[in-house]
Amino acid sequence: MVPAVYRMDAFDEDTVAGFLSEEEHFQATSLVPTMLKRLFNIKAFKTHRNFKAVLLGGGPSDTQLLKGAIEKGIPVVASFGMMETCAQIAANPLLKPSGTYIPVKSARTYISP
């Protein structure tokens, strides 16, 4: 399998939920908090067993959203970036393979004064 990036013109939670729960070649995704919340509105949403992590950035993540990911067993890596550069600049550490990454806070919390 060759690693690849799949880009969508518009976010559709049903399509993304299908990719992340059924298509094992989708092992990571980059989302903003609103997108993750929309996925969580799908009651049966879960990720497949080989899923590695959601890179979550684009704004502060509230603790309830991150706790919701923990409850669903969805690994989240809080990240911070700038689309005008090359996207990701910093992310919380990967401490547990296929598990919950700590601290359970937004990466922005550590960068903002």
XYZ file of N, CA and C in Angstrom:
339
model
N 0.836 -1.175 0.000
C 0.000 0.000 0.000
C 0.882 1.240 0.000
N 0.574 2.189 -0.850
C 1.320 3.439 -0.949
C 0.609 4.500 -0.122
N 1.335 5.181 0.797
C 0.695 6.254 1.568
C 0.200 7.356 0.628
N -0.916 7.927 0.961
C -1.500 8.974 0.124
C -2.298 9.939 0.981
N -2.609 11.075 0.421
C -3.463 12.062 1.065
C -4.745 12.156 0.251
N -5.871 12.118 0.917
C -7.166 12.250 0.258
C -7.749 13.593 0.668
N -8.044 14.426 -0.289
C -8.572 15.759 -0.026
C -9.999 15.847 -0.534
N -10.883 16.409 0.284
C -12.276 16.594 -0.098
C -12.531 18.075 -0.347
N -13.379 18.383 -1.302
C -13.732 19.780 -1.562
C -14.630 20.364 -0.474
N -15.418 19.525 0.159
C -16.308 19.961 1.235
C -16.413 18.828 2.250
N -16.567 19.187 3.510
C -16.673 18.190 4.565
C -18.077 17.602 4.580
N -18.151 16.305 4.514
C -19.414 15.581 4.627
C -19.212 14.517 5.699
N -19.872 14.694 6.836
C -19.629 13.802 7.967
C -19.963 12.343 7.673
N -20.972 12.075 6.872
C -21.313 10.684 6.563
C -20.213 10.010 5.739
N -19.666 10.737 4.767
C -18.574 10.195 3.947
C -17.335 9.960 4.790
N -16.969 10.953 5.601
C -15.778 10.824 6.440
C -15.964 9.707 7.466
N -17.137 9.612 8.062
C -17.409 8.536 9.021
C -17.237 7.180 8.360
N -17.696 7.050 7.127
C -17.520 5.792 6.395
C -16.059 5.472 6.147
N -15.291 6.477 5.726
C -13.858 6.263 5.495
C -13.167 5.780 6.776
N -13.444 6.451 7.890
C -12.710 6.172 9.128
C -13.179 4.922 9.857
N -14.385 4.463 9.554
C -14.864 3.257 10.234
C -14.732 1.997 9.387
N -14.689 2.147 8.051
C -14.714 0.974 7.184
C -13.491 0.800 6.291
N -12.811 1.863 5.964
C -11.693 1.805 5.016
C -10.366 1.826 5.766
N -9.731 0.663 5.907
C -8.538 0.567 6.742
C -7.319 1.301 6.202
N -7.344 1.707 4.927
C -6.204 2.486 4.429
C -6.263 3.936 4.908
N -7.397 4.375 5.479
C -7.480 5.688 6.124
C -7.072 5.495 7.582
N -5.822 5.819 7.893
C -5.307 5.574 9.236
C -5.180 6.823 10.088
N -5.345 7.990 9.492
C -5.288 9.246 10.237
C -6.108 10.280 9.482
N -6.526 11.298 10.217
C -7.246 12.398 9.580
C -6.916 13.686 10.303
N -7.051 14.777 9.611
C -6.851 16.091 10.184
C -8.194 16.808 10.183
N -8.656 17.202 11.369
C -9.967 17.825 11.512
C -9.885 19.066 12.386
N -10.881 19.924 12.261
C -11.064 21.022 13.209
C -12.123 20.558 14.206
N -12.209 21.169 15.386
C -13.161 20.706 16.397
C -14.606 20.589 15.909
N -15.071 21.519 15.096
C -16.451 21.451 14.591
C -16.681 20.184 13.781
N -15.702 19.777 12.987
C -15.839 18.553 12.193
C -15.953 17.333 13.096
N -15.112 17.266 14.128
C -15.161 16.125 15.044
C -16.504 16.087 15.769
N -17.011 17.239 16.166
C -18.332 17.290 16.810
C -19.408 16.749 15.876
N -19.327 17.103 14.605
C -20.314 16.610 13.636
C -20.216 15.094 13.471
N -19.003 14.544 13.515
C -18.856 13.083 13.458
C -19.476 12.440 14.697
N -19.295 13.073 15.848
C -19.852 12.524 17.089
C -21.379 12.589 17.104
N -21.976 13.420 16.266
C -23.439 13.463 16.169
C -23.990 12.207 15.500
N -23.129 11.451 14.843
C -23.518 10.168 14.261
C -23.359 9.126 15.368
N -24.450 8.686 15.920
C -24.415 7.829 17.121
C -23.551 6.582 16.964
N -23.568 5.963 15.814
C -22.818 4.719 15.605
C -21.370 4.960 15.169
N -20.929 6.216 15.111
C -19.580 6.491 14.610
C -18.506 5.887 15.501
N -17.580 5.196 14.850
C -16.382 4.666 15.507
C -15.317 4.542 14.426
N -14.091 4.406 14.839
C -13.025 4.222 13.859
C -12.662 2.744 13.781
N -12.069 2.345 12.661
C -11.670 0.949 12.499
C -10.466 0.632 13.397
N -10.148 -0.617 13.539
C -9.135 -1.065 14.508
C -7.717 -0.618 14.191
N -7.414 -0.280 12.954
C -6.062 0.165 12.594
C -5.925 1.680 12.546
N -6.958 2.402 12.958
C -6.910 3.853 12.923
C -5.897 4.364 13.954
N -5.057 5.314 13.540
C -3.977 5.811 14.406
C -4.352 7.058 15.191
N -4.876 8.109 14.520
C -5.160 9.338 15.257
C -5.888 10.371 14.421
N -6.624 11.221 15.129
C -7.184 12.443 14.569
C -6.233 13.557 14.955
N -5.684 14.276 13.973
C -4.929 15.498 14.245
C -5.975 16.592 14.359
N -6.120 17.167 15.536
C -7.188 18.128 15.800
C -6.600 19.509 16.009
N -6.945 20.444 15.134
C -6.430 21.803 15.237
C -7.412 22.787 14.651
N -6.913 23.961 14.296
C -7.766 24.974 13.692
C -8.478 25.842 14.695
N -8.253 25.609 15.956
C -8.891 26.382 17.024
C -8.829 25.590 18.314
N -9.114 26.246 19.420
C -9.078 25.542 20.711
C -10.097 24.410 20.757
N -9.723 23.312 21.385
C -10.619 22.167 21.561
C -11.125 22.180 22.992
N -12.437 22.076 23.154
C -12.955 22.064 24.518
C -12.752 20.692 25.147
N -12.662 20.683 26.456
C -12.381 19.454 27.200
C -13.451 18.397 26.973
N -14.714 18.803 26.851
C -15.798 17.839 26.634
C -15.614 17.081 25.329
N -15.163 17.776 24.280
C -14.934 17.119 22.994
C -13.822 16.090 23.123
N -12.743 16.457 23.793
C -11.620 15.537 23.961
C -12.009 14.347 24.838
N -12.796 14.588 25.867
C -13.274 13.486 26.712
C -14.208 12.569 25.924
N -15.003 13.151 25.028
C -15.870 12.346 24.167
C -15.061 11.415 23.284
N -13.929 11.907 22.784
C -13.049 11.062 21.968
C -12.484 9.919 22.808
N -12.094 10.225 24.037
C -11.574 9.184 24.932
C -12.641 8.113 25.161
N -13.866 8.544 25.436
C -14.959 7.596 25.683
C -15.233 6.707 24.473
N -15.052 7.243 23.276
C -15.283 6.470 22.054
C -14.034 5.696 21.625
N -12.927 5.864 22.347
C -11.696 5.158 22.000
C -11.038 5.697 20.746
N -11.274 6.962 20.442
C -10.697 7.577 19.247
C -9.479 8.403 19.662
N -8.290 8.001 19.216
C -7.086 8.742 19.573
C -7.071 10.122 18.920
N -6.814 11.160 19.725
C -6.754 12.531 19.232
C -5.400 13.121 19.588
N -4.759 13.751 18.608
C -3.521 14.483 18.832
C -3.845 15.954 18.586
N -3.828 16.739 19.661
C -4.081 18.166 19.515
C -2.893 18.784 18.789
N -3.192 19.577 17.744
C -2.118 20.167 16.951
C -2.388 21.642 16.701
N -1.340 22.335 16.319
C -1.417 23.763 16.028
C -0.646 24.008 14.752
N -1.195 24.803 13.864
C -0.497 25.047 12.610
C -0.915 26.340 11.950
N -0.354 26.570 10.774
C -0.696 27.741 9.967
C -0.792 27.282 8.520
N -1.978 27.321 7.964
C -2.176 26.847 6.592
C -1.306 27.602 5.593
N -0.974 28.853 5.904
C -0.176 29.634 4.963
C 1.297 29.229 4.960
N 1.708 28.375 5.887
C 3.093 27.878 5.877
C 3.089 26.474 5.298
N 3.031 25.485 6.150
C 2.916 24.107 5.661
C 2.039 23.314 6.609
N 1.056 23.977 7.141
C 0.040 23.393 8.012
C 0.547 23.163 9.424
N 0.831 21.945 9.826
C 1.123 21.654 11.224
C 2.465 22.215 11.672
N 2.455 22.868 12.838
C 3.676 23.411 13.435
C 4.037 22.626 14.689
N 3.047 22.349 15.528
C 3.299 21.659 16.795
C 2.124 20.745 17.103
N 2.409 19.696 17.871
C 1.350 18.773 18.294
C 1.696 18.232 19.667
N 0.682 17.848 20.408
C 0.936 17.179 21.679
C 1.647 15.865 21.399
N 2.421 15.362 22.361
C 3.210 14.153 22.119
C 2.371 12.896 21.922
N 2.926 11.956 21.153
C 2.315 10.644 20.959
C 2.850 9.735 22.048
N 2.095 9.557 23.102
C 2.586 8.792 24.236
C 2.095 7.356 24.280
N 0.966 7.089 23.672
C 0.413 5.735 23.693
C 0.009 5.341 22.283
N 0.600 4.316 21.720
C 0.168 3.876 20.385
C -1.310 3.496 20.399
N -2.058 4.000 19.448
C -3.491 3.716 19.297
C -4.275 3.933 20.580
N -3.891 4.925 21.340
C -4.601 5.206 22.585
C -4.876 6.684 22.728
N -5.055 7.111 23.958
C -5.342 8.503 24.238
C -4.041 9.242 24.460
N -3.935 10.379 23.831
C -2.726 11.165 23.955
C -2.943 12.236 24.999
N -1.931 12.460 25.818
C -2.072 13.433 26.885
C -1.039 14.532 26.710
N -1.272 15.712 27.221
C -2.395 16.096 28.069
C -3.680 16.249 27.269
N -4.804 16.119 27.957
C -6.096 16.247 27.309
C -6.434 17.742 27.259
N -5.712 18.444 26.424
C -5.904 19.882 26.239
C -5.593 20.211 24.799
N -6.013 21.374 24.395
C -5.703 21.868 23.070
C -4.222 22.238 23.004
N -3.561 21.964 21.888
C -2.166 22.360 21.721
C -2.043 23.879 21.842
N -3.073 24.595 21.434
C -3.092 26.049 21.504
C -2.910 26.540 22.937
N -3.368 25.780 23.914
C -3.240 26.136 25.313
C -1.790 26.347 25.692
N -0.897 25.604 25.101
C 0.509 25.673 25.455
C 1.281 26.707 24.644
N 0.695 27.191 23.570
C 1.373 28.146 22.704
C 0.929 29.572 22.995
N -0.332 29.757 23.300
C -0.861 31.090 23.553
C -0.345 31.643 24.876
N -0.098 32.954 24.947
C 0.339 33.548 26.216
C -0.793 33.583 27.223
